CSV table of C-alpha atoms and ligand atoms in Angstrom, one decimal:
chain,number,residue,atom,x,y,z
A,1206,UNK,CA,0.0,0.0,0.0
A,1207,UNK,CA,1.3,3.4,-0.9
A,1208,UNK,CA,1.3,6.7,1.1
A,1209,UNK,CA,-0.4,8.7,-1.5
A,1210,UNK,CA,-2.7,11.1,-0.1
A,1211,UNK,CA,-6.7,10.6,-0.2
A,1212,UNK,CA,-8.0,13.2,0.7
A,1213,UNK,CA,-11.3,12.5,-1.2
A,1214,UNK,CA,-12.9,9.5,-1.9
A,1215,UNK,CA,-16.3,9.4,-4.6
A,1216,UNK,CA,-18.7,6.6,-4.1
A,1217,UNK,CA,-20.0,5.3,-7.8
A,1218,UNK,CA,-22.8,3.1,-8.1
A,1219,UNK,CA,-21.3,-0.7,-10.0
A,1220,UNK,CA,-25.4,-0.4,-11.4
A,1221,UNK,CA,-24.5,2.8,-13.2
A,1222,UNK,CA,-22.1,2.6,-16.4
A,1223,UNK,CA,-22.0,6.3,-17.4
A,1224,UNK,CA,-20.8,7.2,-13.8
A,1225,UNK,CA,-18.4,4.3,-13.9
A,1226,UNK,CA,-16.5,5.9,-16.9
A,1227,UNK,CA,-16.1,9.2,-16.1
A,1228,UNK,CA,-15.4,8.2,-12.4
A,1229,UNK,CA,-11.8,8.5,-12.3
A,1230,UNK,CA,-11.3,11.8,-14.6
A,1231,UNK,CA,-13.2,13.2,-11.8
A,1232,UNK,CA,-10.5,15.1,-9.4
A,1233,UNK,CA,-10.9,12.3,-6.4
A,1234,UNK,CA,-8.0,10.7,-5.0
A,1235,UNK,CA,-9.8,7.3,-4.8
A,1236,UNK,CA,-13.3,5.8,-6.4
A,1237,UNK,CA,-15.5,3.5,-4.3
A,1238,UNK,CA,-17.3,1.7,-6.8
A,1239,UNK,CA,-20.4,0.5,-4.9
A,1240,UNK,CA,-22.4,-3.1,-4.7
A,1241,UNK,CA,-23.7,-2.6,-1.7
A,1242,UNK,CA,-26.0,0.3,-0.5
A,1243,UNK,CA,-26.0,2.3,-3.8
A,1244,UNK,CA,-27.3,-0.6,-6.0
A,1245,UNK,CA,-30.9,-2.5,-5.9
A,1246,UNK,CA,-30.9,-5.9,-4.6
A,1247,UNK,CA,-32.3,-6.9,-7.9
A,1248,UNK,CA,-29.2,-5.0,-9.8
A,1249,UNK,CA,-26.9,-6.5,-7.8
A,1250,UNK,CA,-25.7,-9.6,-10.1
A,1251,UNK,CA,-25.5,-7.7,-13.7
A,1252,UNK,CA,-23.5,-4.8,-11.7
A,1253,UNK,CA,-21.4,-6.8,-10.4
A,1254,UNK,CA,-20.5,-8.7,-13.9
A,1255,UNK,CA,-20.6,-5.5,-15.4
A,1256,UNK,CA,-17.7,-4.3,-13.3
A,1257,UNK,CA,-15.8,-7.0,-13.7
A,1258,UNK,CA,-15.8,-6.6,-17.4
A,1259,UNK,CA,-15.0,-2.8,-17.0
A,1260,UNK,CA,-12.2,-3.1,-14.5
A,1261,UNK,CA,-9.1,-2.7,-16.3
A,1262,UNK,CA,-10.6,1.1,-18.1
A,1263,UNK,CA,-11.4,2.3,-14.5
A,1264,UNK,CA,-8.0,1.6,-12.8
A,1265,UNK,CA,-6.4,2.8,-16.2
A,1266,UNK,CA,-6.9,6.9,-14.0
A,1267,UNK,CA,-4.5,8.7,-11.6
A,1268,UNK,CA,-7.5,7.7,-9.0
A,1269,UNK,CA,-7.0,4.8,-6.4
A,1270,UNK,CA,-10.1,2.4,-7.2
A,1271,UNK,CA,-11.7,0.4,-4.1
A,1272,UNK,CA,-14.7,-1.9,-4.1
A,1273,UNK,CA,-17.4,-1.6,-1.5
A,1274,UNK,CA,-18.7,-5.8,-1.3
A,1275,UNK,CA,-22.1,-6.2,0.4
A,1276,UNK,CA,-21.5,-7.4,4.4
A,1277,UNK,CA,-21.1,-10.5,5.8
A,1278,UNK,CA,-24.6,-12.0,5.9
A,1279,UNK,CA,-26.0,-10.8,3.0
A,1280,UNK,CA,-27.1,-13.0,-0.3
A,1281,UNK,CA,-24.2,-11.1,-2.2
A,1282,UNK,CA,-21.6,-11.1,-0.3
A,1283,UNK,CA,-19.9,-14.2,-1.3
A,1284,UNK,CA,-20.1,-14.0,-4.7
A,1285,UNK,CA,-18.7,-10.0,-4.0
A,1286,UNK,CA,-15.4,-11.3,-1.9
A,1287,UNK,CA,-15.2,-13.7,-5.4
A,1288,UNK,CA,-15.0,-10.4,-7.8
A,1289,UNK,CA,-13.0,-8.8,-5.4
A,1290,UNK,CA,-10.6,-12.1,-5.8
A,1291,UNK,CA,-10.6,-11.7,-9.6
A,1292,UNK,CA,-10.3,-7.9,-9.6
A,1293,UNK,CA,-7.8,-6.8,-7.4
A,1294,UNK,CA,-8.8,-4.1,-6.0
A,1295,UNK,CA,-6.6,-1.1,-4.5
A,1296,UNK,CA,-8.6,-2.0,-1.1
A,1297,UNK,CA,-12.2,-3.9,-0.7
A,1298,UNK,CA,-14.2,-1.6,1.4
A,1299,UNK,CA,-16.6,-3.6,4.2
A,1300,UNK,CA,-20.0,-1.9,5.3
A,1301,UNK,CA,-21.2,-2.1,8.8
A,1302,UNK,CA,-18.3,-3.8,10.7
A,1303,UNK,CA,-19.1,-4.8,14.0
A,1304,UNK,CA,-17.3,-8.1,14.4
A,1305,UNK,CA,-13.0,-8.2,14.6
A,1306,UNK,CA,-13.5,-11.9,14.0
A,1307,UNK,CA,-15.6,-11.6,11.2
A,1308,UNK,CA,-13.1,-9.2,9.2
A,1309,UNK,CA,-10.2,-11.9,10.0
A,1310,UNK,CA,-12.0,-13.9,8.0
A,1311,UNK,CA,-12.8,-11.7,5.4
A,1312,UNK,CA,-9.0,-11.1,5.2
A,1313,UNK,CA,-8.3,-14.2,5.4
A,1314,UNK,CA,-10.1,-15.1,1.9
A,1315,UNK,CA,-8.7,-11.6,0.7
A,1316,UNK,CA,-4.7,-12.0,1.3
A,1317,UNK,CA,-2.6,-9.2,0.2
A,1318,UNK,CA,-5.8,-6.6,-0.1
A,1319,UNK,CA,-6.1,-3.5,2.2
A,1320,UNK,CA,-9.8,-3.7,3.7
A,1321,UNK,CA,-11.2,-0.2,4.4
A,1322,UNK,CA,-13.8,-0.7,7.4
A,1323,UNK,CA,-17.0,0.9,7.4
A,1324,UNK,CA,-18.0,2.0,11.1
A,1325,UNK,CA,-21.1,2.8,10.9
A,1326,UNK,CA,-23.6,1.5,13.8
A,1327,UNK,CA,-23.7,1.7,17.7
A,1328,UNK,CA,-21.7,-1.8,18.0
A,1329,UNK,CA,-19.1,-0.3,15.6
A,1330,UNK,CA,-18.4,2.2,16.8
A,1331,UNK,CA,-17.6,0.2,20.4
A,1332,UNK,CA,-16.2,-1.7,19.0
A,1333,UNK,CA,-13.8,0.4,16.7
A,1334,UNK,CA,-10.4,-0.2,18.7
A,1335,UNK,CA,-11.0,-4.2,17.8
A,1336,UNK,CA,-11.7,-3.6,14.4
A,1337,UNK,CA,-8.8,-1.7,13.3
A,1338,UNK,CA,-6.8,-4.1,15.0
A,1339,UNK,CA,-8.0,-6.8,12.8
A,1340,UNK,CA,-5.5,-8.2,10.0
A,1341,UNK,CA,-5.2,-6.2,6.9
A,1342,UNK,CA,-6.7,-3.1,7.8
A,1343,UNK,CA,-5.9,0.4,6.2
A,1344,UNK,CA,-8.6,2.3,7.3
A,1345,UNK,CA,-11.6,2.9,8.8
A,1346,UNK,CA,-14.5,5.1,7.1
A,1347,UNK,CA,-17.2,6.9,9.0
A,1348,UNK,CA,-20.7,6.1,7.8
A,1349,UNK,CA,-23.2,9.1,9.3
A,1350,UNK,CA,-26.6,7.6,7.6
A,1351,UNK,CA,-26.5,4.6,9.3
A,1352,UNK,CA,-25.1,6.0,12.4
A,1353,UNK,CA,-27.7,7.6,13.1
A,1354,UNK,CA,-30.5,5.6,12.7
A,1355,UNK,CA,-28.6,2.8,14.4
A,1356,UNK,CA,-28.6,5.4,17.8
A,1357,UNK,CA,-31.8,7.7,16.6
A,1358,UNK,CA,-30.2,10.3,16.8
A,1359,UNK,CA,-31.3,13.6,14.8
A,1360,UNK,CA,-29.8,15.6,12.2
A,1361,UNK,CA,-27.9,18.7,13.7
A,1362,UNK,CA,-27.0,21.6,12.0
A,1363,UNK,CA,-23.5,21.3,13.7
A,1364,UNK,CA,-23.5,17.9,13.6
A,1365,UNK,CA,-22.9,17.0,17.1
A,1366,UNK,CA,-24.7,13.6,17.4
A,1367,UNK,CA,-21.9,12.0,15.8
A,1368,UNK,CA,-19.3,13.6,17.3
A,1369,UNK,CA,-18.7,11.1,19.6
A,1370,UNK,CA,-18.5,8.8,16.7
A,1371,UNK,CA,-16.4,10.6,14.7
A,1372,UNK,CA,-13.8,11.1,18.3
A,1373,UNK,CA,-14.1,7.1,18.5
A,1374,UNK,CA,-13.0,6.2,15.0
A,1375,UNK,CA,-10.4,9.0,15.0
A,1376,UNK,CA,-8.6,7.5,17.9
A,1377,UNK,CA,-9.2,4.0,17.4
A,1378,UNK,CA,-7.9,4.5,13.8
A,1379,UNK,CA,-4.7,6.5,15.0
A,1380,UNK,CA,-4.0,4.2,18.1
A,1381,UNK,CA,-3.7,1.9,15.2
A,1382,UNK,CA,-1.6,3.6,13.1
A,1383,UNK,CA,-4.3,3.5,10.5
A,1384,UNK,CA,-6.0,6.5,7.9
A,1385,UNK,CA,-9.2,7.6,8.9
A,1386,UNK,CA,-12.2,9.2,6.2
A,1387,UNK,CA,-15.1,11.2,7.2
A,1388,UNK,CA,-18.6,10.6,6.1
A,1389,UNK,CA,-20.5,11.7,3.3
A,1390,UNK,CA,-22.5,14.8,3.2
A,1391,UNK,CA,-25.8,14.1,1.7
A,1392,UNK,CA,-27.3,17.4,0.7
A,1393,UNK,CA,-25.0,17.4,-2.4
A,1394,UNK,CA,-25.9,20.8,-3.4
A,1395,UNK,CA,-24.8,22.2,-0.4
A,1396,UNK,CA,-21.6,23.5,-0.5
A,1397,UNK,CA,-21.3,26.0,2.3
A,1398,UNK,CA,-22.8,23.3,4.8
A,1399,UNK,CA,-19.9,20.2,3.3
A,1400,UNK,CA,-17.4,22.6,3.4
A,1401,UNK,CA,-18.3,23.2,7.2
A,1402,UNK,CA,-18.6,19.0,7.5
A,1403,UNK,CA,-15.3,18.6,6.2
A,1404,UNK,CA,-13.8,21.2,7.9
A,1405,UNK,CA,-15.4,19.6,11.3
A,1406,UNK,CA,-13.7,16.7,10.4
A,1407,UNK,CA,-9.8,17.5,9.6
A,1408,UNK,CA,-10.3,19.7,12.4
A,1409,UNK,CA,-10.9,16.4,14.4
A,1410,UNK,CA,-8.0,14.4,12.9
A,1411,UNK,CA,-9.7,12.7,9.4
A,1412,UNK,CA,-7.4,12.3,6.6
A,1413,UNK,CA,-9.9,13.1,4.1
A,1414,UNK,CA,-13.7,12.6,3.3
A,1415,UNK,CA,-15.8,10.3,1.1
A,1416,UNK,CA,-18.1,11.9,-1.5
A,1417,UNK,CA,-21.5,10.9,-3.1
A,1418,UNK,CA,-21.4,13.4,-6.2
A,1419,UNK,CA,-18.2,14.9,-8.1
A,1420,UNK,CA,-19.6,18.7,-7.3
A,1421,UNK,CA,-18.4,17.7,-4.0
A,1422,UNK,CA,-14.6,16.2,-4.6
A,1423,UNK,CA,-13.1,19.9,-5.2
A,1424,UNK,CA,-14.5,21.2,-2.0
A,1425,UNK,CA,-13.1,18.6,-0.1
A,1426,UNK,CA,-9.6,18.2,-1.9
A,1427,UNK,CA,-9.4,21.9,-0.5
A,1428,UNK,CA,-10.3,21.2,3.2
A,1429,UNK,CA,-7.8,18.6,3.0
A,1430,UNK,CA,-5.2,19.7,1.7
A,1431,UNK,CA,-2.4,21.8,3.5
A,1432,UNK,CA,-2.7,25.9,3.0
A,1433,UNK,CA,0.1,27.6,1.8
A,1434,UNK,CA,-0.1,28.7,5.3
A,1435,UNK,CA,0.8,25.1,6.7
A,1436,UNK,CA,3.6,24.0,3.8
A,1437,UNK,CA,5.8,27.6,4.2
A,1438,UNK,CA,5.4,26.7,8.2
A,1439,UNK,CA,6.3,23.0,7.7
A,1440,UNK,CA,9.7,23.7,5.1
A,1441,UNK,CA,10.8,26.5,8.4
A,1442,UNK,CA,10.4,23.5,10.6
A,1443,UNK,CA,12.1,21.1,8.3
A,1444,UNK,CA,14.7,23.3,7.2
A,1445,UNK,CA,15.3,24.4,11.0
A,1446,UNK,CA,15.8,21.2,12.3
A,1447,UNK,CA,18.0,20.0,9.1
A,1448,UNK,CA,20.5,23.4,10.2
A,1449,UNK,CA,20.4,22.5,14.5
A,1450,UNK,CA,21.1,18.8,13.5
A,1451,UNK,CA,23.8,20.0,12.1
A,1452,UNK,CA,25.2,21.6,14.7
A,1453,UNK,CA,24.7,18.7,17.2
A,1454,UNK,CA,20.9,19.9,18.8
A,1455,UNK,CA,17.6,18.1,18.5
A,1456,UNK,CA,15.7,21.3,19.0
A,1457,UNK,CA,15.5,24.6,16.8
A,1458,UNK,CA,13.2,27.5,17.0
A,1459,UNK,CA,10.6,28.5,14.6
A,1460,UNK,CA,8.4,32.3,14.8
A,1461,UNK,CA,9.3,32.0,18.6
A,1462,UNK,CA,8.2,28.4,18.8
A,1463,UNK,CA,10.7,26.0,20.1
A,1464,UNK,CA,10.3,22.4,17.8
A,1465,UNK,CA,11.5,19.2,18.1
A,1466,UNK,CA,11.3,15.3,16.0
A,1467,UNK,CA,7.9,15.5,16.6
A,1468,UNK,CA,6.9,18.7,14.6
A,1469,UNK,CA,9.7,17.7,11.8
A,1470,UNK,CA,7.7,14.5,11.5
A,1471,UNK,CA,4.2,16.6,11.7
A,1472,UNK,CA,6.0,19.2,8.7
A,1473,UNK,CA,7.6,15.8,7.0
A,1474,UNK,CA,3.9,14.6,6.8
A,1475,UNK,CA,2.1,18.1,5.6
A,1476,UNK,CA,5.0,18.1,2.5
A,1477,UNK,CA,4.2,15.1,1.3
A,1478,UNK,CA,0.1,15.4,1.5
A,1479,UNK,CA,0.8,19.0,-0.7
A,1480,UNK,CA,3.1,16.9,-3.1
A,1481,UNK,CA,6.2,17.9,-2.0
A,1482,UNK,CA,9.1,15.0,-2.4
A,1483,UNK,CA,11.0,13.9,0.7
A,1484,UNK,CA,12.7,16.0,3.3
A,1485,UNK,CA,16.1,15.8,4.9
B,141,COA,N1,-20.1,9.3,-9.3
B,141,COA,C1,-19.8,9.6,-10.6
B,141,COA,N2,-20.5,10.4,-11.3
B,141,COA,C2,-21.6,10.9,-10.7
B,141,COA,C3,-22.0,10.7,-9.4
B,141,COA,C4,-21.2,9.8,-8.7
B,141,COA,N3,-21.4,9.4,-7.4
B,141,COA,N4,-23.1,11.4,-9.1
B,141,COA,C5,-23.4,12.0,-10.2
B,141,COA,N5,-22.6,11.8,-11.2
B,141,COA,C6,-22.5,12.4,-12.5
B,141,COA,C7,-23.8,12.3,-13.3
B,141,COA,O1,-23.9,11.0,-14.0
B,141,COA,C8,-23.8,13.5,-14.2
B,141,COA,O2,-22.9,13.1,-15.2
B,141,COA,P1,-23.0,13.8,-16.7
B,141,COA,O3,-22.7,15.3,-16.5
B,141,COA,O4,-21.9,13.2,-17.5
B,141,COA,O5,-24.4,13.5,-17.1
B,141,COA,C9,-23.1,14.5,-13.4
B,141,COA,O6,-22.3,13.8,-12.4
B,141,COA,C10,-24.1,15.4,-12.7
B,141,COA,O7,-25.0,14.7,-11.9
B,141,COA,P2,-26.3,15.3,-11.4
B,141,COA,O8,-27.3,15.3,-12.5
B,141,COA,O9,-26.1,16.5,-10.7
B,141,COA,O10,-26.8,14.2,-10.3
B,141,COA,P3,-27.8,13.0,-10.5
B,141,COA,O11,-29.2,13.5,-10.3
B,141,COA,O12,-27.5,12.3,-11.8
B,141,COA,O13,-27.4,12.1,-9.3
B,141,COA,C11,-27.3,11.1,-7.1
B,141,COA,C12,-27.6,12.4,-8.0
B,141,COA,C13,-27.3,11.5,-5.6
B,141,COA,C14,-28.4,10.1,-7.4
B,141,COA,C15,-25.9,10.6,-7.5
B,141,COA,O14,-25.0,11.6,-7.3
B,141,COA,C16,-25.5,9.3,-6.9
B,141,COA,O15,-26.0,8.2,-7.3
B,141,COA,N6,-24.5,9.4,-6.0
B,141,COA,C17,-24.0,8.2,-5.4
B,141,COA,C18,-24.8,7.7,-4.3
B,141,COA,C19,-24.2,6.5,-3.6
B,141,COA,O16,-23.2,6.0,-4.0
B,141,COA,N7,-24.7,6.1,-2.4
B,141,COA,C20,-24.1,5.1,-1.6
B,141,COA,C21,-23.0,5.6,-0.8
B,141,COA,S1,-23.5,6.6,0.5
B,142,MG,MG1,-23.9,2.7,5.1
């Protein structure tokens, strides 16, 4: 698995060809192409064959491609792990994890694929720490929709019911070591209110957000990425630590700030999500 940044990930229906193709020329870092919430039960089959077919033209883009299988339990997921087998996936994302065990052996039938876990209900969430623990994992993904139904919680306008969700899976992913992706934001023609989601959510610690329509990828490839701000502040920190090495310290001073390994690795990290090559 590489460390390129993904800040935005687009859902895309398997049932819908047109969306398929233009997909990856779309501006997100990584496609979800969907078989399990976003399709019919009775389009399930024929999307899933269609896809198969397709496969090669959608990973041809600069855009990571995942599959999102239908759960554990369901009529489709078996024969979903078996595309996922044939395919080869950049990651196979699983909906509604509640059950370590249960994503062991998931992995277990997957070798060598990153699993992205969907946390998305009460027990998920509990259980988070567990579930990024399991083998294979890259990430965990928020799911809002069916958080909060699974609680009955309402919608707020500042989203605070699923703050404590959001906290959970942003610790549980990092205590991990794992990346960590924000739910979608389902009033698609919203801008000003996903640009406040999303910035809820880096604020919190997500490495980027997923998307359900490609008006929403450039908003949130802007939250996510560092300001010019944050890369001229990370090369001072790089650059002043590089010079103090140097001269035999471990701490240098930036704008009256006194930093240490930590920040270089913080600054290390922010260059490489804006593109910038590696540091000394
Ligand atoms: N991925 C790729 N392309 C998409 C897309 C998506 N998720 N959503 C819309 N598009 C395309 C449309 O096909 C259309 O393409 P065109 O300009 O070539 O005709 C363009 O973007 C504009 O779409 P628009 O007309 O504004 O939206 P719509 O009414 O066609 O679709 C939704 C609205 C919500 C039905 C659609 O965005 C969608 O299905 N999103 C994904 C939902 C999903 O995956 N849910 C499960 C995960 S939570
Ligand atoms: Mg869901």
């Amino acid at each position: 698995m590489d460390d390129r940044p993904r800040r935005s990930l687009l859902y895309v229906p398997a049932s819908s060809e047109p969306m398929l193709r233009k997909a990856p020329s779309r501006g997100a870092d990584a496609i979800i192409v969907d078989l399990e919430d976003g399709v019919l039960p009775d389009a399930k089959d024929g999307a899933r064959a269609g896809i198969e077919s397709l496969w090669l033209e959608l990973d041809l883009g600069a855009a990571e491609v995942l599959l999102r299988v239908n759960g554990p339990g369901t009529p489709w997921h078996e024969d979903d792990l078996a595309a996922a087998a044939r395919v080869r996936p950049a990651g196979v994302v699983l909906p509604k994890c509640e059950d370590p065990a249960e994503v062991a052996g998931v992995a277990a039938r997957l070798e060598g694929t990153p699993l992205f876990l969907m946390v998305e209900t009460a027990r998920g969430v509990l259980e988070a720490p567990g579930l990024a623990r399991a083998p294979q994992v890259a990430g965990l993904l928020f799911g809002a929709a069916d958080f909060r139904a699974s609680v009955r919680a309402s919608r707020e306008p500042d989203e605070a019911e699923i703050l404590v969700a959001r906290c959970a899976l942003v610790l549980a992913a990092r205590a991990a070591g794992l990346d960590v992706f924000d739910t979608p934001f389902f009033e698609y023609r919203d801008e000003i209110g996903l640009e406040a989601s999303a910035r809820r959510a880096r604020g919190l610690g997500f490495d980027g957000k997923t998307c359900i329509h490609p008006a929403q990828v450039a908003v949130v490839n802007r939250v996510f990425a560092p300001t010019a701000a944050e890369v001229e502040r990370a090369r001072k920190v790089v650059e002043a630590l590089a010079a103090a090495a140097r001269e035999g310290r471990g701490v240098a001073t930036v704008d009256g700030e006194m930093v240490e390994a930590l920040h270089g690795a913080e600054a290390r990290r922010t260059l490489g999500r804006a593109g910038i090559g590696p540091q000394p």
